[in-house]
Tab-separated table of C-alpha atoms in Angstrom:
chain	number	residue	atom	x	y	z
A	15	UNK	CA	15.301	-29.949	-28.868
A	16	UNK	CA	15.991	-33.102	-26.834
A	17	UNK	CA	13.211	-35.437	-26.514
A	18	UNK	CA	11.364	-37.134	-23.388
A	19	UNK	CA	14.314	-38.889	-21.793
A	20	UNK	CA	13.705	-42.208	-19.974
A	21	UNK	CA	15.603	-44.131	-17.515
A	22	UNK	CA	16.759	-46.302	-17.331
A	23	UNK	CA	15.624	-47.834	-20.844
A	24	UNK	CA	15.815	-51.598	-19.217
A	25	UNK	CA	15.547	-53.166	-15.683
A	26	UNK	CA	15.295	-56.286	-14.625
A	27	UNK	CA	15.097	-56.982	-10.958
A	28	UNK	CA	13.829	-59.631	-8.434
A	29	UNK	CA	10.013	-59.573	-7.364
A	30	UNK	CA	9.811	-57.554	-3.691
A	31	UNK	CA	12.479	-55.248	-4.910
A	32	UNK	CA	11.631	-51.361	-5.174
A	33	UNK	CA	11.906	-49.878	-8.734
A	34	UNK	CA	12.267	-46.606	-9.892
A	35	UNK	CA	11.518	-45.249	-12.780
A	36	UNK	CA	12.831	-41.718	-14.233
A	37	UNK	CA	11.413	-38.872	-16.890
A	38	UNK	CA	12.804	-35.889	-17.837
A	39	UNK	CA	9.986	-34.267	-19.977
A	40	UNK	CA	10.911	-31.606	-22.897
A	41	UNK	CA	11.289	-28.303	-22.109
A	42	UNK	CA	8.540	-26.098	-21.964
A	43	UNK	CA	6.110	-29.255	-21.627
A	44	UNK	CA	3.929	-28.401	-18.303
A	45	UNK	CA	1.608	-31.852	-18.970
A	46	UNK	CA	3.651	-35.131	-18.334
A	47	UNK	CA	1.902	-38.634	-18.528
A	48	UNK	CA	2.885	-41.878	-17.157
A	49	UNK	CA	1.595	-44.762	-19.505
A	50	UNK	CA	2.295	-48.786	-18.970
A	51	UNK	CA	1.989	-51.012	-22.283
A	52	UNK	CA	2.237	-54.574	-22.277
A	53	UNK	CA	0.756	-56.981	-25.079
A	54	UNK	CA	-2.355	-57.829	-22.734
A	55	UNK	CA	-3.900	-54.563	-22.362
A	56	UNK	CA	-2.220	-52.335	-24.598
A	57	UNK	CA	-1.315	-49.167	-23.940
A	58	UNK	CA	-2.540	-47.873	-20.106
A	59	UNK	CA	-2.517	-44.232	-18.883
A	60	UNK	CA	-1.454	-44.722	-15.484
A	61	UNK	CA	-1.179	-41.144	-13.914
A	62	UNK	CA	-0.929	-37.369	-15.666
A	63	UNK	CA	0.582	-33.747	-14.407
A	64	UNK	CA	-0.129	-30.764	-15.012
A	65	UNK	CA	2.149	-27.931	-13.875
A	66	UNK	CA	3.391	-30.351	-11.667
A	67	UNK	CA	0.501	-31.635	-9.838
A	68	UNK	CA	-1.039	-34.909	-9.957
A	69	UNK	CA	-4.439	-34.257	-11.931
A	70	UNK	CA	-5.690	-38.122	-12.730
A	71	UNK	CA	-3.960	-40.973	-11.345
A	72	UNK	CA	-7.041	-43.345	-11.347
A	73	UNK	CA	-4.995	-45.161	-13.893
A	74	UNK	CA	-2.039	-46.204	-11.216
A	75	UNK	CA	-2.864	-49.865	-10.640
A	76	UNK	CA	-2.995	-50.196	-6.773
A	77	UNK	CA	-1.007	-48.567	-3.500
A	78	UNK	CA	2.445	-50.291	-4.541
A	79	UNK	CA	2.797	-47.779	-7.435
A	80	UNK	CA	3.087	-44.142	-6.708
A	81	UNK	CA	4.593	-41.126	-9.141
A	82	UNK	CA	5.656	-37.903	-8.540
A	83	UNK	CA	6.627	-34.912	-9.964
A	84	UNK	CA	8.841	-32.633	-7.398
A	85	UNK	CA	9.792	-30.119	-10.447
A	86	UNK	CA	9.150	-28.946	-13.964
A	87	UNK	CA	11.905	-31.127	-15.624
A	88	UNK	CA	11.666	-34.241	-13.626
A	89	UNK	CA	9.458	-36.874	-12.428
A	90	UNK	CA	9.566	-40.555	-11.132
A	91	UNK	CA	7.611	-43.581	-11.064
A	92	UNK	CA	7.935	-45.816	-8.312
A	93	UNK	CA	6.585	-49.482	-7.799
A	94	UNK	CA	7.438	-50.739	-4.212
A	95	UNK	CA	7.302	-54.223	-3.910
A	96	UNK	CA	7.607	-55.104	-7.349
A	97	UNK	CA	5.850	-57.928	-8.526
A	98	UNK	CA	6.093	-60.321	-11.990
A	99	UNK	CA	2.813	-59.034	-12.529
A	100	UNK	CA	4.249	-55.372	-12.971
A	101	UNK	CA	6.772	-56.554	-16.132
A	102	UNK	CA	5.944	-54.030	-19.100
A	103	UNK	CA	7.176	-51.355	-21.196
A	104	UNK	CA	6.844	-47.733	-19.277
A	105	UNK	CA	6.045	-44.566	-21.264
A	106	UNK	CA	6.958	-41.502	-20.226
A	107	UNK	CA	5.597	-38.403	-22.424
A	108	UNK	CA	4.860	-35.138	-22.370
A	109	UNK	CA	2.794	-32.685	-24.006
A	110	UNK	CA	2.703	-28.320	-24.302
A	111	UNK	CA	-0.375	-27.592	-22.367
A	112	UNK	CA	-3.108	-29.561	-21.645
A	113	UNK	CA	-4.499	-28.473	-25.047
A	114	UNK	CA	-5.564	-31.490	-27.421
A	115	UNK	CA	-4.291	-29.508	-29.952
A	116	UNK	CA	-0.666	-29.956	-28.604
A	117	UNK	CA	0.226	-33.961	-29.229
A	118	UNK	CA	2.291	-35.656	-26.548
A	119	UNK	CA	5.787	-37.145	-26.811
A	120	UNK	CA	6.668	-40.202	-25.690
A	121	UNK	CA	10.196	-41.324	-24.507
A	122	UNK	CA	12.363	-44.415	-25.400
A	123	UNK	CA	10.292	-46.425	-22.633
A	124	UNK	CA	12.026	-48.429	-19.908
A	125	UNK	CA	11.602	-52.128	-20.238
A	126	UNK	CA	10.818	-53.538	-17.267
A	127	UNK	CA	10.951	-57.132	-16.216
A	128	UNK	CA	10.190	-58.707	-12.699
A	129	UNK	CA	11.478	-62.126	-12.117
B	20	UNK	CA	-17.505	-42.746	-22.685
B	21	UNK	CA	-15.196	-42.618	-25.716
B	22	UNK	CA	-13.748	-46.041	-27.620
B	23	UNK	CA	-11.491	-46.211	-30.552
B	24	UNK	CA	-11.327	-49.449	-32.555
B	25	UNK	CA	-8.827	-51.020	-34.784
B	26	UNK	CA	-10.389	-54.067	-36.265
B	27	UNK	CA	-7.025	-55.181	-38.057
B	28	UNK	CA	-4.617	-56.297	-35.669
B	29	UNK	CA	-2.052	-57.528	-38.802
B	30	UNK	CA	-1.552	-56.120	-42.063
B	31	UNK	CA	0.843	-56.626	-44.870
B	32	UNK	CA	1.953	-54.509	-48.119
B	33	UNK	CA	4.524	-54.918	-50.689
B	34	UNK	CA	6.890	-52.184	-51.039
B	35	UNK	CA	6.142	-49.389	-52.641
B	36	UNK	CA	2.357	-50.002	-52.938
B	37	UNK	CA	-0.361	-48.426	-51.022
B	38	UNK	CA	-2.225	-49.279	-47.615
B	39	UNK	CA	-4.617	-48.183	-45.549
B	40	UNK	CA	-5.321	-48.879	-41.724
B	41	UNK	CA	-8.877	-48.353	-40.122
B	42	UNK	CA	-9.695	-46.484	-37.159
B	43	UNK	CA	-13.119	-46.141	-35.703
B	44	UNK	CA	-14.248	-44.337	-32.688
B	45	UNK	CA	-16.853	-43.713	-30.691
B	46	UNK	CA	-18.077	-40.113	-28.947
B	47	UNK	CA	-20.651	-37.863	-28.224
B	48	UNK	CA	-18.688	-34.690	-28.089
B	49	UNK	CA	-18.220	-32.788	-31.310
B	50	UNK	CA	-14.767	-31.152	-30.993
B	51	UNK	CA	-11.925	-33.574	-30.483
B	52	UNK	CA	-8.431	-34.434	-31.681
B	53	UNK	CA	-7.321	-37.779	-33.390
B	54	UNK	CA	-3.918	-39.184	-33.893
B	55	UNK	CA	-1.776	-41.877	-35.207
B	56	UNK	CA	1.030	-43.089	-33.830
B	57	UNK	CA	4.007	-45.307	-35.224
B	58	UNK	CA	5.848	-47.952	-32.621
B	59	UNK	CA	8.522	-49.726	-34.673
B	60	UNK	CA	10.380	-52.485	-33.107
B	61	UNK	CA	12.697	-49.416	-31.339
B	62	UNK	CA	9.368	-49.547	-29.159
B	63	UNK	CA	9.475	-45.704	-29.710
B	64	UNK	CA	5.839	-43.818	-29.965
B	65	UNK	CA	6.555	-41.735	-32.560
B	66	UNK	CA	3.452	-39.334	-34.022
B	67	UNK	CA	2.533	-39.914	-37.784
B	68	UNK	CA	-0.235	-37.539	-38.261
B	69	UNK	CA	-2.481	-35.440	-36.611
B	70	UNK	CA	-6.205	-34.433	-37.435
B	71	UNK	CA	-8.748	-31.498	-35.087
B	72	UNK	CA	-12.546	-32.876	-35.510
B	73	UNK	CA	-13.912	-29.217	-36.444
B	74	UNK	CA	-11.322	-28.940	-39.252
B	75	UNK	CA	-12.965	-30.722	-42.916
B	76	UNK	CA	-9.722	-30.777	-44.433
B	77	UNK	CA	-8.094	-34.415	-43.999
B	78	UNK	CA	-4.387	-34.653	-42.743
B	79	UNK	CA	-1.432	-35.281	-44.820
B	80	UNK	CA	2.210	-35.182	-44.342
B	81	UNK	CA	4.676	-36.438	-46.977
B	82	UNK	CA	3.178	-39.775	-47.285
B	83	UNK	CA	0.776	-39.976	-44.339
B	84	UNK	CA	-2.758	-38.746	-45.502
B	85	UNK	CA	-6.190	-39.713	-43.426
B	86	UNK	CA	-9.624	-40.303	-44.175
B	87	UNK	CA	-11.651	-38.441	-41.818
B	88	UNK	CA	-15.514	-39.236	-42.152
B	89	UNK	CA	-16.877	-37.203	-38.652
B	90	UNK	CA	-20.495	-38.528	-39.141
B	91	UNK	CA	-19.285	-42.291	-39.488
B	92	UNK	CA	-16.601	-41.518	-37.209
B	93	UNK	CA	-14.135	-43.020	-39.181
B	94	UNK	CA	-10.330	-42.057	-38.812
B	95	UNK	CA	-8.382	-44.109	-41.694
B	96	UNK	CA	-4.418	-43.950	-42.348
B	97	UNK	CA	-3.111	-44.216	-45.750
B	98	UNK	CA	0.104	-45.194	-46.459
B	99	UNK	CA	1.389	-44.230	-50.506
B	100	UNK	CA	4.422	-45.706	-51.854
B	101	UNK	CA	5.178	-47.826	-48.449
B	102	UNK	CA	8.997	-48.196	-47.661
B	103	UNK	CA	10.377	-51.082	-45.818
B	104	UNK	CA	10.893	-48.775	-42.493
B	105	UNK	CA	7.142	-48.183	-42.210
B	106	UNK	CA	6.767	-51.469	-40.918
B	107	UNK	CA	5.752	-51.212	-37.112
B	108	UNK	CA	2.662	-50.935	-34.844
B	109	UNK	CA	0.062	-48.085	-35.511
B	110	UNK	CA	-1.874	-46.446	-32.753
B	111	UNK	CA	-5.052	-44.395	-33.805
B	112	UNK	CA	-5.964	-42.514	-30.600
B	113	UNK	CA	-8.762	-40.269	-29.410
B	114	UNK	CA	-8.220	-36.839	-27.563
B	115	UNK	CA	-11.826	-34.767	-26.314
B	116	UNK	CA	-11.489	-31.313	-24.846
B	117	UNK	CA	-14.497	-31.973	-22.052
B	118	UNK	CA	-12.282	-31.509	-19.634
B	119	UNK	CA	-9.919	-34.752	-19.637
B	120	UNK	CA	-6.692	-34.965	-21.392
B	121	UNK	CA	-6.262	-38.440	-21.283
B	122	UNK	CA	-5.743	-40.205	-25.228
B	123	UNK	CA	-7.824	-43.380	-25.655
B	124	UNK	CA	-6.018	-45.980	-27.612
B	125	UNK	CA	-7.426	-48.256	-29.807
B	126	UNK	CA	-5.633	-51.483	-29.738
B	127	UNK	CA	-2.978	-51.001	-32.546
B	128	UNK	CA	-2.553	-52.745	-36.138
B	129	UNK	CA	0.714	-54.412	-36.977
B	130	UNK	CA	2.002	-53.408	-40.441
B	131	UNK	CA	4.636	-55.059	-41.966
B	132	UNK	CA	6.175	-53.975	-45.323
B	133	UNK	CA	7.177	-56.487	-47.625
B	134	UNK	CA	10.007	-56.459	-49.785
């Protein structure tokens, strides 16, 4: 089985710029999470699907970020304008269910990095 | 609401010897999931180990085994005959099953094996 795949797995682009960030959760996986990390404050749920629908996304940090997930194999995070402030590892993972007993799985992670 | 603490943010071990990294968390529900989670320096979350509240039996795979004390709630990792690609960042986390599928993080312990 192929896991979470991320793209892309670095960016680096000016502050004001629109980013976009990609997931393609596994297979079969109808819960998909959006996490930021950075060494601050750790690891940050920022927004979670299930069967496609937004459930919790009191995580997402204000207005310029928004996510969405138009399909079971695909979703996107976007930040529009980017700021230096935004500069952190993404996780993208995904999990069977919304059982606890089902763990999630996280992608590579896209580094990102506003200048 | 539910915390998880790591109160070792570094940790060291010679190769081949045993370690063990503490987890503590705090909840008033009485079914839950815990899990820890490897990040090497690939910056992938990968899961170590998994271990369901209502189940006495404590976790092991291969060389992963936890300590799982419900009444002190106490979530340990052990580590037996620790190989250089161990080192990494470990992530205990807490799942509950009120109703919220979010995983609360505790703030990770660095482990590096020494050779």
């Amino acid at each position: 089985d192929a896991g979470v795949i991320q793209s892309p797995r670095h960016e680096v682009t000016e502050m004001g710029q629109e980013v976009t960030l990609r997931c393609k959760p596994i297979s079969g996986h109808n819960s998909l999470f959006w996490y930021r990390q950075t060494m601050m404050r750790g690891l940050e749920l920022l927004i979670y699907f299930n069967n496609n629908v937004p459930i919790d996304d009191s995580g997402m940090p204000e207005d310029r970020f928004s996510a969405k997930m138009p399909n079971a194999s695909f979703s996107t995070l976007k930040i529009q304008p980017s700021e230096p402030r935004d500069s952190a590892v993404y996780f993208c993972a995904s999990s069977r269910g919304g059982q606890g007993n089902q763990p999630q799985h996280f992608g590579d992670g896209t580094r990102l990095s506003i200048l | 609401a539910q915390t998880v603490t790591q109160s070792q943010p570094e940790m060291s071990v010679q190769e081949a010897e045993t370690v063990t990294l503490s987890c503590t968390y705090d909840t008033s529900e009485n079914n839950y999931y815990l899990f820890w989670y490897k990040q090497p320096p690939s910056r992938q979350m990968i899961l170590v180990i998994r271990q369901e509240a209502y189940k006495q039996q404590n976790a092991t795979e291969n060389r992963f085994s936890v300590n799982f004390q419900k009444a002190a709630k106490s979530f340990s990792l052990k580590i037996s005959d620790s190989q250089l690609g161990d080192t990494a960042m470990y992530f205990c986390a807490f799942l509950g099953t009120s109703g919220t599928y979010k995983y609360i993080f505790g703030t990770g312990t660095r482990l590096k094996v020494l050779a």
